Short mmCIF file of C-alpha atoms and ligand atoms in Angstrom, two decimals:
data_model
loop_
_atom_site.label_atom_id
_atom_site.label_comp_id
_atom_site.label_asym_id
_atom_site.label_seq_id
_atom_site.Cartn_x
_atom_site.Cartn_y
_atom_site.Cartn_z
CA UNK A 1 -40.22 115.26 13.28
CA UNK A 2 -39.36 118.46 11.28
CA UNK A 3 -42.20 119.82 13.14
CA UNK A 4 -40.25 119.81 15.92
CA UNK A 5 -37.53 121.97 14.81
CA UNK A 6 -40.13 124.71 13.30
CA UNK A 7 -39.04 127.90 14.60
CA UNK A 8 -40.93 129.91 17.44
CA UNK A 9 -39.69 133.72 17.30
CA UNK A 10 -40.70 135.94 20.39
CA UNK A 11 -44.06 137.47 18.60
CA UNK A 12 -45.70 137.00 15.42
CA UNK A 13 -47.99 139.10 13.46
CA UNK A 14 -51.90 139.31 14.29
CA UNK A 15 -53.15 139.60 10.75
CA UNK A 16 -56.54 139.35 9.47
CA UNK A 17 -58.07 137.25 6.48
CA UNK A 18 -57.73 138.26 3.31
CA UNK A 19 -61.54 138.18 3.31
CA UNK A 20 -61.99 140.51 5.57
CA UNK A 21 -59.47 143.02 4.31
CA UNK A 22 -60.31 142.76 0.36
CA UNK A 23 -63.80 144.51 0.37
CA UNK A 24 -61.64 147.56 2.36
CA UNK A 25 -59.51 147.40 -0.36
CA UNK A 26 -61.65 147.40 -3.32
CA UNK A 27 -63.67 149.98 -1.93
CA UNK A 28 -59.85 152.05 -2.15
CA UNK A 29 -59.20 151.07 -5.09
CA UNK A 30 -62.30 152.33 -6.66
CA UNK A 31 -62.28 155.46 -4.75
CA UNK A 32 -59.07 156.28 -5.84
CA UNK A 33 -58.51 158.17 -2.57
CA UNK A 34 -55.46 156.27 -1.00
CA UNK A 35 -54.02 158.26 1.15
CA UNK A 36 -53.65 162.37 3.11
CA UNK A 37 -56.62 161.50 5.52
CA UNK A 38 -58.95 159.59 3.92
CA UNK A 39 -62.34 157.75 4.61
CA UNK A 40 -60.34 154.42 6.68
CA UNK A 41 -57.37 156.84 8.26
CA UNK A 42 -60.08 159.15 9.86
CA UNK A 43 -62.53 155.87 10.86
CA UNK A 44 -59.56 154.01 12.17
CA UNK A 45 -58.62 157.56 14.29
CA UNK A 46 -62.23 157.60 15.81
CA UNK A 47 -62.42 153.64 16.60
CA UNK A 48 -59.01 153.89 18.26
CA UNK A 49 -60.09 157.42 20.11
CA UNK A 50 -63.07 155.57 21.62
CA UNK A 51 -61.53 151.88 22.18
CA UNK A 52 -57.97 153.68 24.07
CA UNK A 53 -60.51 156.58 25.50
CA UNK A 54 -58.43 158.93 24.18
CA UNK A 55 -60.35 162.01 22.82
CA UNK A 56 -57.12 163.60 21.39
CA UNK A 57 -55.82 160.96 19.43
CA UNK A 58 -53.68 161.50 16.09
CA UNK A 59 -52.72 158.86 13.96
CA UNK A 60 -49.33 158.32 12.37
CA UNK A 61 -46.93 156.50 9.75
CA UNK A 62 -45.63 154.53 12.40
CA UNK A 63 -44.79 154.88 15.85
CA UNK A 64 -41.32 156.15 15.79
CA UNK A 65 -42.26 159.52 14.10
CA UNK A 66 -45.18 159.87 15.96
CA UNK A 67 -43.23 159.81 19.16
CA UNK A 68 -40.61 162.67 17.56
CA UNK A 69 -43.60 164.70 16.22
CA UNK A 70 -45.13 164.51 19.84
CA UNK A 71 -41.80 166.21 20.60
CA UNK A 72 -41.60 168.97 18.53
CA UNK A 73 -45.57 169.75 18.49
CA UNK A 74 -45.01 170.41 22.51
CA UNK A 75 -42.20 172.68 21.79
CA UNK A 76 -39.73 170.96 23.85
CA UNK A 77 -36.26 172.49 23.85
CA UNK A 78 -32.72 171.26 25.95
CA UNK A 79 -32.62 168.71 28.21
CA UNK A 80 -35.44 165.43 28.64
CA UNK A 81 -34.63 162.25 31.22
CA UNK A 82 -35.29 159.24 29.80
CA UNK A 83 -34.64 155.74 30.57
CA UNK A 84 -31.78 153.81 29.21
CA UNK A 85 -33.88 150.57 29.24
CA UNK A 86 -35.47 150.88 25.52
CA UNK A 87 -35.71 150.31 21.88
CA UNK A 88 -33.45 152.45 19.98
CA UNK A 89 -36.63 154.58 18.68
CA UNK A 90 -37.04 156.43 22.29
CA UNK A 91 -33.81 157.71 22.53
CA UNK A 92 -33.12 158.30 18.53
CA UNK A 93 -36.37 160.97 18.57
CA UNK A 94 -34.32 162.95 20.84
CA UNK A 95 -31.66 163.49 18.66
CA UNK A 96 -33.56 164.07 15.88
CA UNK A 97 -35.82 166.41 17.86
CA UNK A 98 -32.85 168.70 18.71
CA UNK A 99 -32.65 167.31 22.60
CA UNK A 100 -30.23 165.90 24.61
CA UNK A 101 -30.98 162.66 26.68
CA UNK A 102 -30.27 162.71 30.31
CA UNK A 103 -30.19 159.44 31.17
CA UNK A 104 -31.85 158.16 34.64
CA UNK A 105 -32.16 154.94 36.23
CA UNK A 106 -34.58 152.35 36.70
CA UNK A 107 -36.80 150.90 38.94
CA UNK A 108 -36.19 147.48 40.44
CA UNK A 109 -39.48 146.34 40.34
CA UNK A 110 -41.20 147.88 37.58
CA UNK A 111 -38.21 148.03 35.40
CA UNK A 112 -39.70 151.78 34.38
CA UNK A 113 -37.66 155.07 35.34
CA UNK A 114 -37.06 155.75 38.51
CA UNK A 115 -38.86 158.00 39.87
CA UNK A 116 -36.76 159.06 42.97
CA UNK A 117 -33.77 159.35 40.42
CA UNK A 118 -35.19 161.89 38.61
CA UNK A 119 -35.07 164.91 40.91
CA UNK A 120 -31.14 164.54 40.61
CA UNK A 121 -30.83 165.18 36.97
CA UNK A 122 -32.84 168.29 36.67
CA UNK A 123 -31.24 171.36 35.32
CA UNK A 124 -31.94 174.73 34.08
CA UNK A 125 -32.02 172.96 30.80
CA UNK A 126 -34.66 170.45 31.36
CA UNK A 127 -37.79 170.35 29.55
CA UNK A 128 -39.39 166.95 29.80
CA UNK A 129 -39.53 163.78 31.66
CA UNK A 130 -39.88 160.85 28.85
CA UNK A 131 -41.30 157.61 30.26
CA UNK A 132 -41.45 154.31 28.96
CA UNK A 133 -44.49 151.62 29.81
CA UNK A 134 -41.49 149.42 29.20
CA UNK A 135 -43.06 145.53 28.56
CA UNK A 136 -46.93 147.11 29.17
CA UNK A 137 -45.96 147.92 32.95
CA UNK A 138 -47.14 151.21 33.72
CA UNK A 139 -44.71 154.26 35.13
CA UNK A 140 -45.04 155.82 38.45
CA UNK A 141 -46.87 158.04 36.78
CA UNK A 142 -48.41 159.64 39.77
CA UNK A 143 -44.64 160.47 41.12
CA UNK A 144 -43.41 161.82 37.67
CA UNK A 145 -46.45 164.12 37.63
CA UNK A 146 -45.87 165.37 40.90
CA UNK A 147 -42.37 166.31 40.11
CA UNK A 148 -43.04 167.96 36.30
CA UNK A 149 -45.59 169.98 38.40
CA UNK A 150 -43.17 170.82 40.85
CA UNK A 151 -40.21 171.97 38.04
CA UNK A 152 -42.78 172.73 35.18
CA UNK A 153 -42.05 170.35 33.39
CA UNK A 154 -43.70 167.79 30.37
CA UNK A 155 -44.06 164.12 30.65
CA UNK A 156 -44.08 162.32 27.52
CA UNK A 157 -45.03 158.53 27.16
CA UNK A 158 -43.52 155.70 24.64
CA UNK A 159 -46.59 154.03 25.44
CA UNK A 160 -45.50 151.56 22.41
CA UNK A 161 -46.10 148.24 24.37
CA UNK A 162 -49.24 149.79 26.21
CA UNK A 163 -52.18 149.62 23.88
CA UNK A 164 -55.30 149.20 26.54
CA UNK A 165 -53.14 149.26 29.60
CA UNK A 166 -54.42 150.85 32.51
CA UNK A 167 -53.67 152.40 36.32
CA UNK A 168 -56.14 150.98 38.48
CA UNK A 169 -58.94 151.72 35.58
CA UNK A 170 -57.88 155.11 34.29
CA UNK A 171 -56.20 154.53 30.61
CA UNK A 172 -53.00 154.97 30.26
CA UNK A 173 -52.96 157.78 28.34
CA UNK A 174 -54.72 159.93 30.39
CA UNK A 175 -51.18 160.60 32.57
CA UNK A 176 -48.67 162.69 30.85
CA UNK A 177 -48.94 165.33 27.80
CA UNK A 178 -48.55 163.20 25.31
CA UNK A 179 -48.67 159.01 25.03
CA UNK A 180 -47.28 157.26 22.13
CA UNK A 181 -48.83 153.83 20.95
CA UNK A 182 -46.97 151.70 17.82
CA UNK A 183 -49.16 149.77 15.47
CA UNK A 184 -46.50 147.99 13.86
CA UNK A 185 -46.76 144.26 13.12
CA UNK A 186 -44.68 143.12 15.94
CA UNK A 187 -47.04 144.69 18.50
CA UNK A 188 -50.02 143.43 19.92
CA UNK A 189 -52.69 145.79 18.07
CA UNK A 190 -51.11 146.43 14.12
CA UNK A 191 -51.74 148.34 11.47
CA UNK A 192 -47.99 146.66 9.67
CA UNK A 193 -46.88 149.44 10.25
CA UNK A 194 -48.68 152.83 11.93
CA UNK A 195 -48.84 154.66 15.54
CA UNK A 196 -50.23 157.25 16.99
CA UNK A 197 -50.65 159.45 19.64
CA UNK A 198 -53.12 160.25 22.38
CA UNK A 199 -52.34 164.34 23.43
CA UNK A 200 -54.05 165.58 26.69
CA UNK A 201 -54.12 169.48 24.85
CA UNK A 202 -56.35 169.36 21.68
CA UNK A 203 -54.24 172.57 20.25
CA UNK A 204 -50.95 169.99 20.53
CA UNK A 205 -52.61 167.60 18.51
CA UNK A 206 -53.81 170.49 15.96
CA UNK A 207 -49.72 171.46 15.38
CA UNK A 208 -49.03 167.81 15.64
CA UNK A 209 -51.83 167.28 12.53
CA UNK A 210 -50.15 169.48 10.64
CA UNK A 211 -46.74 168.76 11.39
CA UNK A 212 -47.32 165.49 10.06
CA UNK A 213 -48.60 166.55 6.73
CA UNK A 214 -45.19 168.98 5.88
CA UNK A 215 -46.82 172.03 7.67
CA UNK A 216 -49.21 172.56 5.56
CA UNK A 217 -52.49 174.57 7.39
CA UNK A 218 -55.76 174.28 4.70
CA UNK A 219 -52.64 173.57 1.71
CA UNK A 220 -50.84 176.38 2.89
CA UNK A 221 -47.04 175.99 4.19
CA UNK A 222 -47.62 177.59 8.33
CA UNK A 223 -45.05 175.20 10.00
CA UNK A 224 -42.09 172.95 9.33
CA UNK A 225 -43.45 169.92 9.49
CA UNK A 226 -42.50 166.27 7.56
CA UNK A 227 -44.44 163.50 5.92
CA UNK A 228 -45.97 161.10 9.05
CA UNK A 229 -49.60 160.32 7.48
CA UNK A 230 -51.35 157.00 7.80
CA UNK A 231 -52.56 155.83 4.41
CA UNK A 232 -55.23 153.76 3.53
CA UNK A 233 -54.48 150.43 3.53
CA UNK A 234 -52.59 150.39 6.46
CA UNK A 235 -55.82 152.24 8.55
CA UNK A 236 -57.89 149.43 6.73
CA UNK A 237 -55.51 146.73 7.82
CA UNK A 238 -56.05 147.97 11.22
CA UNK A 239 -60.17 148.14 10.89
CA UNK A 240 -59.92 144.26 9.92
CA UNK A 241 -57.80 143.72 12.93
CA UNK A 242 -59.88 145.60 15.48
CA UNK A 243 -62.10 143.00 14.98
CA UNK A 244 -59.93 140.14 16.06
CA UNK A 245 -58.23 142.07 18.60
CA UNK A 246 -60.51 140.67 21.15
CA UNK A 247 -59.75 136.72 20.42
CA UNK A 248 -55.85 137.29 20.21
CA UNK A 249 -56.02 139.09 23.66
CA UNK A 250 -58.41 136.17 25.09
CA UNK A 251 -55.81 133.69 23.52
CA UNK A 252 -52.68 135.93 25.29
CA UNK A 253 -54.29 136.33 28.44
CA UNK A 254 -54.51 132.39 28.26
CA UNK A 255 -51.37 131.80 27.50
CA UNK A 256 -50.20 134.55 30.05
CA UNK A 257 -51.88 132.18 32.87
CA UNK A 258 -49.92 129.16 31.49
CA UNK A 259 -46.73 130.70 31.86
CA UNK A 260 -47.27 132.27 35.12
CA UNK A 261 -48.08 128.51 36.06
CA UNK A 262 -44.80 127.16 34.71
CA UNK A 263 -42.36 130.00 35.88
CA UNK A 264 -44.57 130.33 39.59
CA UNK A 265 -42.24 127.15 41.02
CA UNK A 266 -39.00 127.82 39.88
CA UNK A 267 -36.40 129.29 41.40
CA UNK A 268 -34.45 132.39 40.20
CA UNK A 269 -36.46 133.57 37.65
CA UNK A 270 -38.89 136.16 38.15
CA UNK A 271 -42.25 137.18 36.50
CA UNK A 272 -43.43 140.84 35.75
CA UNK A 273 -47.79 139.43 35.67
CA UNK A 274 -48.85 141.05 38.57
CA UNK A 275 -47.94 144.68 37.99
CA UNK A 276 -48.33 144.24 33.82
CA UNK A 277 -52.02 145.54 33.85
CA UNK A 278 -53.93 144.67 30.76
CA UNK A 279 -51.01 144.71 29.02
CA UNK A 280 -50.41 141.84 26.67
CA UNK A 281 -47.73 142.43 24.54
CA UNK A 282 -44.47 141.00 25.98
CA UNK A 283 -43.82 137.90 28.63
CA UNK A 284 -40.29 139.13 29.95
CA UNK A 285 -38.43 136.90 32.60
CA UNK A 286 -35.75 138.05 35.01
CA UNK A 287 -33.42 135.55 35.54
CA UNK A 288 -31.00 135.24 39.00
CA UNK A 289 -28.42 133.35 38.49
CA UNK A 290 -27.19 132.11 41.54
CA UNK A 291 -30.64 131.00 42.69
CA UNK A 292 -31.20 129.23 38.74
CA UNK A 293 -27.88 127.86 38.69
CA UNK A 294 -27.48 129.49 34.88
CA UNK A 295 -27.30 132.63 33.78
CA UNK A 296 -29.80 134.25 31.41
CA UNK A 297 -26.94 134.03 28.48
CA UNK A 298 -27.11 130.27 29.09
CA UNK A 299 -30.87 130.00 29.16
CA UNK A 300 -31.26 131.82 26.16
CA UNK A 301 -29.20 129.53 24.35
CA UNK A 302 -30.67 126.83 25.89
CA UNK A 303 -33.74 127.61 24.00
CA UNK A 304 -32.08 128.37 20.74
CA UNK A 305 -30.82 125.37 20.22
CA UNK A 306 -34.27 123.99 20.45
CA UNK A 307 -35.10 127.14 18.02
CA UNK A 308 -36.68 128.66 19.87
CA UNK A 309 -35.98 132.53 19.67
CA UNK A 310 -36.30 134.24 23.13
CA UNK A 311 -34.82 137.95 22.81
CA UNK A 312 -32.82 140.16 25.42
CA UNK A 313 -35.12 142.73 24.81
CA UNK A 314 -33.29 145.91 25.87
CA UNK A 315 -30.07 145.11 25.54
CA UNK A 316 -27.55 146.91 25.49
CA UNK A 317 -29.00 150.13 27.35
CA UNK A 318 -29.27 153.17 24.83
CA UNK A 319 -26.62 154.65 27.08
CA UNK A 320 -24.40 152.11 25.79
CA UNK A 321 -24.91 152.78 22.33
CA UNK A 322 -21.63 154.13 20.12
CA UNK A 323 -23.68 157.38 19.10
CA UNK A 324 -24.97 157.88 22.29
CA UNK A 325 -21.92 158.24 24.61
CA UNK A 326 -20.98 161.41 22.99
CA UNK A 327 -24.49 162.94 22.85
CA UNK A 328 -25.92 161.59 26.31
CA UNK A 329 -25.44 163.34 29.51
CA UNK A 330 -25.12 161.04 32.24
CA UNK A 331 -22.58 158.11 32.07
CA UNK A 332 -23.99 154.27 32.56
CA UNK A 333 -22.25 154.34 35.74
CA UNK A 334 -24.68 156.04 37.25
CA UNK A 335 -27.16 153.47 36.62
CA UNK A 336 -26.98 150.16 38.59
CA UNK A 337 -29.93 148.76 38.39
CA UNK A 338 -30.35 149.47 34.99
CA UNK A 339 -26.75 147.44 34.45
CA UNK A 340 -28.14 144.48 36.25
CA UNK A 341 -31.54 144.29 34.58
CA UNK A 342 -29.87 144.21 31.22
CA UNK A 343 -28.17 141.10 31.89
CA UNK A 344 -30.40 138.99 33.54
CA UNK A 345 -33.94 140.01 31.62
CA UNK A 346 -35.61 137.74 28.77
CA UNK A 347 -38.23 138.21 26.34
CA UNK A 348 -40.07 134.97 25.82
CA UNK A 349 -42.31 133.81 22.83
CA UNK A 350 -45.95 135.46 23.29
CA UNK A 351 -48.86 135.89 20.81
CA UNK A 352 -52.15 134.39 20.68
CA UNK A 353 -51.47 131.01 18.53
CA UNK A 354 -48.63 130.18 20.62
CA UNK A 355 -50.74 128.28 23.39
CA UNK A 356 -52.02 126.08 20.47
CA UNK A 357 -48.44 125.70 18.34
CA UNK A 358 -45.40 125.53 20.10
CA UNK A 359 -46.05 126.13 23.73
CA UNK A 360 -45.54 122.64 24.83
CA UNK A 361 -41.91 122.98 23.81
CA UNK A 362 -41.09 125.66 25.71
CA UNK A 363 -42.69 123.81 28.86
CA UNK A 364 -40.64 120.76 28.18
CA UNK A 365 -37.66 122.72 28.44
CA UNK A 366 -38.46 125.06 31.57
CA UNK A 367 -39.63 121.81 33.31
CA UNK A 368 -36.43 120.11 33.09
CA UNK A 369 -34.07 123.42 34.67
CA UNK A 370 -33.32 123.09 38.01
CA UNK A 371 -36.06 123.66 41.03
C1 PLP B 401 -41.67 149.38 18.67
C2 PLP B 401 -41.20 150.46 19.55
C3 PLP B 401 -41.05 151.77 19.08
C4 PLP B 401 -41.13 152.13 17.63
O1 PLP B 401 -42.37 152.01 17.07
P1 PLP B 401 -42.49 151.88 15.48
O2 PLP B 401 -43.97 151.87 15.27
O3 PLP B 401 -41.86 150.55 15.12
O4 PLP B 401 -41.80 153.01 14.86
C5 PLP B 401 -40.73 152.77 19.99
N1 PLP B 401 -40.53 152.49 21.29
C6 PLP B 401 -40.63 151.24 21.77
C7 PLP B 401 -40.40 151.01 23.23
C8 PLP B 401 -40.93 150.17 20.92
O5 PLP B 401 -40.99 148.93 21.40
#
């Protein structure tokens, strides 16, 4: 019976076995070389450069300061549009890059920035376009090209829930100047915690190598830079995990197909599968409640009290955020889709063990809400 009541949170870690990892970390230990680019940082950089088919790939700390270093390596200065409908680490890099945040809404289908919303916001200020692959779900990112051509503009990607995704076979990272990925534990590929960037200019990525090691160029201060370097264990965590990477998407993409099967005849809620690409790192719902018959505050609750943890991942909007309404441009009323997203979307339980563990719960409940 207490097995019942174990908890189910909305992701867990993949980690590898101990076995696997402790070799890695002997071999460390005896080296004495633990971190500033060493032997499993700069094997980890290639395997991930090869596996994303990103040739201009930089690894980081974690993902949040690789996403503000990808910032200030590509010299952006004023104004960058960004989506409201994020983690807090999107919008924070702005402000600690020095920009303002112009905030634009999103699309009703792919929950991404709006493409046709953009042209609206641009100033004589503007220096970027910053995207999110929000839940895996790729950008226009045909349409925001064509406009950053058209105003001269960059396009940066949080690309954080995006690890393999692809636009009809081109990796992601290929669109844009630069394409963030996080490695931390809650996301699909980890390194506890890491990230990293794929740059389309090989000179950004030199600055960007150097601005995460304080500056320094062959020892010697040439920047201003700050301390965003990978160490060794976490790049040998990752190595262990590449190699389980493949079973924990098999087990995802399973368990993808089993929800798809138990959302596909109920009313008022909707699924994001078809347009998620290889993405597997979230399983967000979008609830309607009139056609449900309860709203997605109820149904989250519903599944709490069975402990089971769904999350109203982005909620609020970073426009709604107490620091943000003096620093942001645009006001949240500008952004009505966005508004309505927020309070009908739902994060539910997905990682690889969950099919096996925990699964059947959630299907009990979902079978039992109103057709
Ligand atoms: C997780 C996440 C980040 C931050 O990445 P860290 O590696 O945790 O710093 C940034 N943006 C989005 C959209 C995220 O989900």
């Amino acid at each position: 019976m207490s097995d019942e009541l174990k908890d189910i949170f909305v992701t867990q870690p993949m980690l590898p076995s101990l076995d696997h990892v402790m070799p890695m970390l002997e071999d460390i230990w005896s080296r004495k070389y633990v971190t500033n680019f060493g032997h499993y940082h700069n094997l980890l950089e290639k395997q991930l450069s090869e596996l994303l088919d990103a040739p201009h790939f930089s690894l980081f700390s974690n993902g949040t300061l690789a996403l503000l270093i990808a910032l200030k390596a590509l010299g952006l200065k004023g104004e960058v549009i960004v989506t409201p409908f994020t983690f807090p680490a999107t919008v924070t890099c702005l402000e600690w890059a020095g920009l303002t945040p112009v905030f634009c809404d999103i699309d009703k289908n792919s929950l991404c920035i709006a493409p046709d919303k953009i042209e609206g916001l641009i100033t004589e200020e503007t220096s970027a376009i910053l995207g999110v692959h929000v839940y895996g779900i790729p950008c226009d990112v045909l349409k925001i090209q064509q406009i950053a051509n058209r105003y001269e503009l960059k396009v940066v990607y949080d690309g954080a829930h995006a690890f393999m995704s692809t636009v009809n076979g081109t990796p992601i990272s290929d669109f844009g100047d630069a394409t963030m990925f996080s490695l931390h534990a809650t996301k699909l590929f980890n390194t506890i915690e890491g990230g990293g960037v794929a740059f389309k200019d090989p000179e950004v990525k030199a600055i960007a190598d150097k601005m995460k090691n304080f500056g320094l160029n062959q020892g010697l201060p040439e920047i201003t830079g700050i301390n965003a370097k990978m160490n060794e264990l976490q790049a040998a965590v990752g190595i262990a995990n590449l190699d389980i990477l493949g079973a924990e998407r098999q087990n995802r993409q399973k368990l993808k197909v089993e929800y798809d099967k138990l959302f596909k005849n109920i009313k008022g809620i909707r699924t994001f599968s078809d347009i998620m690409s290889e993405s597997l790192q979230y399983y967000p719902i979008l609830v309607n409640p009139e056609k449900l018959g309860y709203d997605r505050d109820r149904l989250d609750s519903i599944f709490r009290e069975e402990n089971i943890f769904t999350r109203k991942y982005f909620s609020p909007l970073c426009s709604e955020y107490p620091y943000m309404k003096n620093i942001a441009k645009s006001a949240s009323q500008d952004m009505p889709v966005a508004q309505k997203v927020v309070r009908d979307i739902l994060c539910m339980p997905f990682y690889g063990e969950l099919l096996e563990d925990g699964f059947e719960r959630i299907k009990a409940i979902v079978q039992k809400l109103k057709k």
